[in-house]
PDB file of C-alpha atoms and ligand atoms in Angstrom:
ATOM      1  CA  MET A  24     -57.724  29.773  18.198  1.00  0.00           C
ATOM      2  CA  ILE A  25     -60.125  26.747  18.390  1.00  0.00           C
ATOM      3  CA  LYS A  26     -60.465  25.620  21.811  1.00  0.00           C
ATOM      4  CA  GLU A  27     -59.705  22.059  22.886  1.00  0.00           C
ATOM      5  CA  SER A  28     -63.019  21.014  23.605  1.00  0.00           C
ATOM      6  CA  LEU A  29     -64.251  21.651  20.131  1.00  0.00           C
ATOM      7  CA  VAL A  30     -60.872  19.777  18.464  1.00  0.00           C
ATOM      8  CA  ASN A  31     -62.082  17.105  20.520  1.00  0.00           C
ATOM      9  CA  ALA A  32     -65.662  16.863  19.437  1.00  0.00           C
ATOM     10  CA  LEU A  33     -64.608  17.591  16.058  1.00  0.00           C
ATOM     11  CA  SER A  34     -62.122  14.836  16.251  1.00  0.00           C
ATOM     12  CA  ASP A  35     -64.555  12.545  17.612  1.00  0.00           C
ATOM     13  CA  GLN A  36     -66.843  13.423  14.615  1.00  0.00           C
ATOM     14  CA  VAL A  37     -64.063  12.336  12.268  1.00  0.00           C
ATOM     15  CA  ASN A  38     -64.074   9.058  13.876  1.00  0.00           C
ATOM     16  CA  THR A  39     -67.991   8.824  13.462  1.00  0.00           C
ATOM     17  CA  GLU A  40     -67.873   9.463   9.860  1.00  0.00           C
ATOM     18  CA  TYR A  41     -65.104   6.896   9.541  1.00  0.00           C
ATOM     19  CA  TYR A  42     -67.290   4.312  11.544  1.00  0.00           C
ATOM     20  CA  SER A  43     -70.287   5.372   9.387  1.00  0.00           C
ATOM     21  CA  ALA A  44     -68.306   4.569   6.343  1.00  0.00           C
ATOM     22  CA  TYR A  45     -67.343   1.058   8.115  1.00  0.00           C
ATOM     23  CA  LEU A  46     -70.789   0.372   8.739  1.00  0.00           C
ATOM     24  CA  TYR A  47     -72.052   1.161   5.235  1.00  0.00           C
ATOM     25  CA  LEU A  48     -69.388  -1.046   3.621  1.00  0.00           C
ATOM     26  CA  SER A  49     -70.462  -3.921   6.036  1.00  0.00           C
ATOM     27  CA  MET A  50     -74.006  -3.435   4.857  1.00  0.00           C
ATOM     28  CA  SER A  51     -72.831  -3.435   1.311  1.00  0.00           C
ATOM     29  CA  ALA A  52     -71.181  -6.662   1.729  1.00  0.00           C
ATOM     30  CA  TYR A  53     -74.327  -8.299   3.133  1.00  0.00           C
ATOM     31  CA  ALA A  54     -76.352  -6.817   0.273  1.00  0.00           C
ATOM     32  CA  ASP A  55     -73.731  -7.714  -2.297  1.00  0.00           C
ATOM     33  CA  ARG A  56     -73.743 -11.367  -1.053  1.00  0.00           C
ATOM     34  CA  ALA A  57     -77.361 -11.579  -0.718  1.00  0.00           C
ATOM     35  CA  GLY A  58     -77.759 -11.058  -4.578  1.00  0.00           C
ATOM     36  CA  PHE A  59     -78.946  -7.074  -4.093  1.00  0.00           C
ATOM     37  CA  LYS A  60     -76.073  -5.661  -6.087  1.00  0.00           C
ATOM     38  CA  GLY A  61     -77.965  -2.177  -6.641  1.00  0.00           C
ATOM     39  CA  VAL A  62     -78.430  -1.920  -2.763  1.00  0.00           C
ATOM     40  CA  ALA A  63     -74.814  -2.825  -2.399  1.00  0.00           C
ATOM     41  CA  HIS A  64     -73.785  -0.369  -4.905  1.00  0.00           C
ATOM     42  CA  TRP A  65     -75.685   2.507  -2.970  1.00  0.00           C
ATOM     43  CA  LEU A  66     -74.236   1.653   0.147  1.00  0.00           C
ATOM     44  CA  PHE A  67     -71.044   1.828  -1.383  1.00  0.00           C
ATOM     45  CA  VAL A  68     -71.508   5.197  -2.645  1.00  0.00           C
ATOM     46  CA  GLN A  69     -72.934   6.141   0.918  1.00  0.00           C
ATOM     47  CA  ALA A  70     -69.677   4.816   2.423  1.00  0.00           C
ATOM     48  CA  GLN A  71     -67.769   6.982   0.005  1.00  0.00           C
ATOM     49  CA  GLU A  72     -69.739  10.116   0.988  1.00  0.00           C
ATOM     50  CA  GLU A  73     -68.959   9.468   4.885  1.00  0.00           C
ATOM     51  CA  ILE A  74     -65.306   8.990   4.063  1.00  0.00           C
ATOM     52  CA  ALA A  75     -65.577  12.417   2.373  1.00  0.00           C
ATOM     53  CA  HIS A  76     -67.148  14.128   5.419  1.00  0.00           C
ATOM     54  CA  GLY A  77     -64.613  12.683   7.667  1.00  0.00           C
ATOM     55  CA  THR A  78     -61.731  14.030   5.698  1.00  0.00           C
ATOM     56  CA  HIS A  79     -63.489  17.409   5.410  1.00  0.00           C
ATOM     57  CA  LEU A  80     -63.587  17.633   9.266  1.00  0.00           C
ATOM     58  CA  TYR A  81     -59.849  16.347   9.478  1.00  0.00           C
ATOM     59  CA  ARG A  82     -59.102  19.111   7.041  1.00  0.00           C
ATOM     60  CA  HIS A  83     -60.829  21.741   9.278  1.00  0.00           C
ATOM     61  CA  ILE A  84     -59.204  20.960  12.443  1.00  0.00           C
ATOM     62  CA  LEU A  85     -55.602  21.297  10.750  1.00  0.00           C
ATOM     63  CA  ASP A  86     -56.842  24.565   9.056  1.00  0.00           C
ATOM     64  CA  ARG A  87     -57.591  26.016  12.637  1.00  0.00           C
ATOM     65  CA  GLY A  88     -54.227  25.146  13.425  1.00  0.00           C
ATOM     66  CA  ALA A  89     -54.968  22.400  15.579  1.00  0.00           C
ATOM     67  CA  ALA A  90     -54.042  18.686  15.727  1.00  0.00           C
ATOM     68  CA  PRO A  91     -56.840  16.099  15.139  1.00  0.00           C
ATOM     69  CA  SER A  92     -56.761  13.370  17.808  1.00  0.00           C
ATOM     70  CA  PHE A  93     -57.438   9.708  16.634  1.00  0.00           C
ATOM     71  CA  GLY A  94     -58.834   6.553  18.254  1.00  0.00           C
ATOM     72  CA  ASP A  95     -60.171   3.149  17.626  1.00  0.00           C
ATOM     73  CA  ILE A  96     -62.808   2.729  14.949  1.00  0.00           C
ATOM     74  CA  LYS A  97     -65.713   0.629  16.434  1.00  0.00           C
ATOM     75  CA  THR A  98     -66.508  -2.593  14.679  1.00  0.00           C
ATOM     76  CA  PRO A  99     -69.861  -2.231  12.672  1.00  0.00           C
ATOM     77  CA  GLN A 100     -72.431  -5.138  12.919  1.00  0.00           C
ATOM     78  CA  SER A 101     -72.091  -7.560   9.752  1.00  0.00           C
ATOM     79  CA  SER A 102     -74.980  -9.493   9.804  1.00  0.00           C
ATOM     80  CA  PHE A 103     -78.629  -8.320   9.039  1.00  0.00           C
ATOM     81  CA  ALA A 104     -81.962  -9.881   8.664  1.00  0.00           C
ATOM     82  CA  SER A 105     -83.160  -8.507   5.742  1.00  0.00           C
ATOM     83  CA  ILE A 106     -82.874  -5.483   3.122  1.00  0.00           C
ATOM     84  CA  LYS A 107     -85.426  -3.736   5.238  1.00  0.00           C
ATOM     85  CA  ASP A 108     -83.503  -4.027   8.535  1.00  0.00           C
ATOM     86  CA  LEU A 109     -80.730  -2.447   6.509  1.00  0.00           C
ATOM     87  CA  PHE A 110     -82.783   0.586   5.958  1.00  0.00           C
ATOM     88  CA  ASP A 111     -84.071   0.587   9.410  1.00  0.00           C
ATOM     89  CA  LYS A 112     -80.615   0.283  10.841  1.00  0.00           C
ATOM     90  CA  ILE A 113     -79.349   3.379   8.636  1.00  0.00           C
ATOM     91  CA  LEU A 114     -82.151   5.442   9.739  1.00  0.00           C
ATOM     92  CA  ALA A 115     -81.558   4.796  13.568  1.00  0.00           C
ATOM     93  CA  HIS A 116     -77.459   5.390  12.570  1.00  0.00           C
ATOM     94  CA  GLU A 117     -78.214   8.690  10.732  1.00  0.00           C
ATOM     95  CA  ARG A 118     -80.365   9.960  13.527  1.00  0.00           C
ATOM     96  CA  GLN A 119     -77.872   9.360  16.336  1.00  0.00           C
ATOM     97  CA  VAL A 120     -75.228  10.992  13.806  1.00  0.00           C
ATOM     98  CA  THR A 121     -77.501  14.024  13.780  1.00  0.00           C
ATOM     99  CA  GLU A 122     -77.707  14.169  17.533  1.00  0.00           C
ATOM    100  CA  ARG A 123     -73.757  14.372  17.422  1.00  0.00           C
ATOM    101  CA  ILE A 124     -73.708  17.313  14.866  1.00  0.00           C
ATOM    102  CA  HIS A 125     -76.174  19.192  17.027  1.00  0.00           C
ATOM    103  CA  ARG A 126     -74.077  18.949  20.117  1.00  0.00           C
ATOM    104  CA  ILE A 127     -71.341  19.948  18.536  1.00  0.00           C
ATOM    105  CA  ALA A 128     -73.324  22.838  17.198  1.00  0.00           C
ATOM    106  CA  SER A 129     -74.359  23.959  20.721  1.00  0.00           C
ATOM    107  CA  LEU A 130     -70.918  23.668  21.929  1.00  0.00           C
ATOM    108  CA  ALA A 131     -69.556  25.928  19.192  1.00  0.00           C
ATOM    109  CA  GLN A 132     -72.426  28.454  20.208  1.00  0.00           C
ATOM    110  CA  SER A 133     -71.740  28.132  24.045  1.00  0.00           C
ATOM    111  CA  GLU A 134     -67.891  28.705  23.253  1.00  0.00           C
ATOM    112  CA  GLN A 135     -68.317  31.707  20.661  1.00  0.00           C
ATOM    113  CA  ASP A 136     -66.961  29.802  18.125  1.00  0.00           C
ATOM    114  CA  HIS A 137     -68.231  31.425  14.791  1.00  0.00           C
ATOM    115  CA  ALA A 138     -66.109  29.539  12.577  1.00  0.00           C
ATOM    116  CA  THR A 139     -66.908  26.114  13.681  1.00  0.00           C
ATOM    117  CA  TYR A 140     -70.674  26.962  14.066  1.00  0.00           C
ATOM    118  CA  ALA A 141     -70.523  27.933  10.568  1.00  0.00           C
ATOM    119  CA  PHE A 142     -68.358  24.858   9.432  1.00  0.00           C
ATOM    120  CA  ILE A 143     -70.855  22.750  11.220  1.00  0.00           C
ATOM    121  CA  SER A 144     -73.804  24.327   9.858  1.00  0.00           C
ATOM    122  CA  TRP A 145     -73.465  22.414   6.208  1.00  0.00           C
ATOM    123  CA  TYR A 146     -73.676  18.944   8.291  1.00  0.00           C
ATOM    124  CA  ILE A 147     -76.920  20.348  10.157  1.00  0.00           C
ATOM    125  CA  ASN A 148     -78.391  20.643   6.639  1.00  0.00           C
ATOM    126  CA  GLU A 149     -76.739  17.616   5.368  1.00  0.00           C
ATOM    127  CA  GLN A 150     -78.367  15.413   8.196  1.00  0.00           C
ATOM    128  CA  VAL A 151     -81.989  16.630   7.448  1.00  0.00           C
ATOM    129  CA  GLU A 152     -81.368  15.279   3.873  1.00  0.00           C
ATOM    130  CA  GLU A 153     -79.697  11.955   5.120  1.00  0.00           C
ATOM    131  CA  GLU A 154     -82.554  11.321   7.626  1.00  0.00           C
ATOM    132  CA  ALA A 155     -85.455  12.108   4.807  1.00  0.00           C
ATOM    133  CA  GLN A 156     -83.615   9.884   2.406  1.00  0.00           C
ATOM    134  CA  ALA A 157     -83.129   6.890   5.228  1.00  0.00           C
ATOM    135  CA  GLU A 158     -86.959   7.387   5.932  1.00  0.00           C
ATOM    136  CA  GLU A 159     -88.106   7.205   2.583  1.00  0.00           C
ATOM    137  CA  LEU A 160     -86.127   4.109   1.763  1.00  0.00           C
ATOM    138  CA  ALA A 161     -87.118   2.455   5.203  1.00  0.00           C
ATOM    139  CA  ALA A 162     -90.612   3.247   4.521  1.00  0.00           C
ATOM    140  CA  ARG A 163     -90.258   1.923   0.834  1.00  0.00           C
ATOM    141  CA  ALA A 164     -88.725  -1.286   2.041  1.00  0.00           C
ATOM    142  CA  ALA A 165     -91.601  -1.709   4.604  1.00  0.00           C
ATOM    143  CA  ARG A 166     -94.341  -1.444   2.030  1.00  0.00           C
ATOM    144  CA  ILE A 167     -92.375  -3.829  -0.263  1.00  0.00           C
ATOM    145  CA  GLY A 168     -91.903  -6.691   2.486  1.00  0.00           C
ATOM    146  CA  ASP A 169     -90.883  -9.950   0.653  1.00  0.00           C
ATOM    147  CA  ASN A 170     -92.317  -8.966  -2.899  1.00  0.00           C
ATOM    148  CA  PRO A 171     -89.801 -10.261  -5.121  1.00  0.00           C
ATOM    149  CA  GLY A 172     -90.689  -8.028  -8.143  1.00  0.00           C
ATOM    150  CA  LEU A 173     -90.529  -4.772  -5.759  1.00  0.00           C
ATOM    151  CA  LEU A 174     -87.387  -5.590  -4.078  1.00  0.00           C
ATOM    152  CA  TYR A 175     -86.119  -6.290  -7.621  1.00  0.00           C
ATOM    153  CA  ASN A 176     -87.384  -2.754  -8.916  1.00  0.00           C
ATOM    154  CA  LEU A 177     -86.016  -0.982  -5.577  1.00  0.00           C
ATOM    155  CA  ASP A 178     -82.554  -2.806  -6.155  1.00  0.00           C
ATOM    156  CA  SER A 179     -82.553  -1.613  -9.803  1.00  0.00           C
ATOM    157  CA  ALA A 180     -83.376   2.070  -8.644  1.00  0.00           C
ATOM    158  CA  LEU A 181     -80.559   2.163  -6.431  1.00  0.00           C
ATOM    159  CA  ALA A 182     -78.017   1.060  -8.810  1.00  0.00           C
ATOM    160  CA  ALA A 183     -78.477   4.164 -10.600  1.00  0.00           C
ATOM    161  CA  ARG A 184     -76.978   6.193  -7.778  1.00  0.00           C
ATOM    162  CA  THR A 185     -73.302   8.264  -8.815  1.00  0.00           C
ATOM    163  CA  PHE A 186     -70.845   9.420  -6.238  1.00  0.00           C
ATOM    164  CA  THR A 187     -70.046  13.196  -6.357  1.00  0.00           C
ATOM    165  CA  ASP A 188     -67.545  14.674  -4.004  1.00  0.00           C
ATOM    166  CA  PRO A 189     -69.590  17.092  -1.733  1.00  0.00           C
ATOM    167  CA  PHE A 190     -66.483  19.066  -1.463  1.00  0.00           C
ATOM    168  CA  ALA A 191     -65.133  19.182  -4.915  1.00  0.00           C
ATOM    169  CA  GLY A 192     -63.379  22.340  -5.715  1.00  0.00           C
ATOM    170  CA  GLU A 193     -62.795  23.145  -1.984  1.00  0.00           C
ATOM    171  CA  GLY A 194     -59.224  21.640  -2.158  1.00  0.00           C
ATOM    172  CA  ALA A 195     -57.699  19.151   0.547  1.00  0.00           C
TER     173      ALA A 195
HETATM  174 FE1  FE2 B 205     -71.698  11.826   7.226  1.00  0.00          FE
HETATM  175 FE1  FE2 B 206     -74.406   9.913   6.687  1.00  0.00          FE
END
């Protein structure tokens, strides 16, 4: 039986993942309208991944025999200064998400909820990748500055991303 404290923490994380999707959609719209279609596409795929995370967490709560709770999704920022600003904000956001995941892991440990700990471990690893990816892109954007040729190269590279459901085959 899953404890209420963990149901609340996991439900809150569902909300955070959907907020992440909303934030990345907002960033995607900014990039699209600024003419960076590759960056916009990359962010759109990023948003799809966050929705997959949120849905996966939601499913886990139901699978444990509990009722997920729902709340308002925060309004994301909608104006940004530059492409570099986007990647800096992605990095800052993902670092916050990592802290939240670690708090859930610590709570699962203190409650001796091994099933939740095993479940959330996937997210601990995922956040290592999320931060590494955001750090790389933020550093790359910093090096590029306003160089139009290099910005174009980055935009083209990011256009190649494809969405793969991280939980394909697990059933929903
Ligand atoms: Fe996520
Ligand atoms: Fe993320």
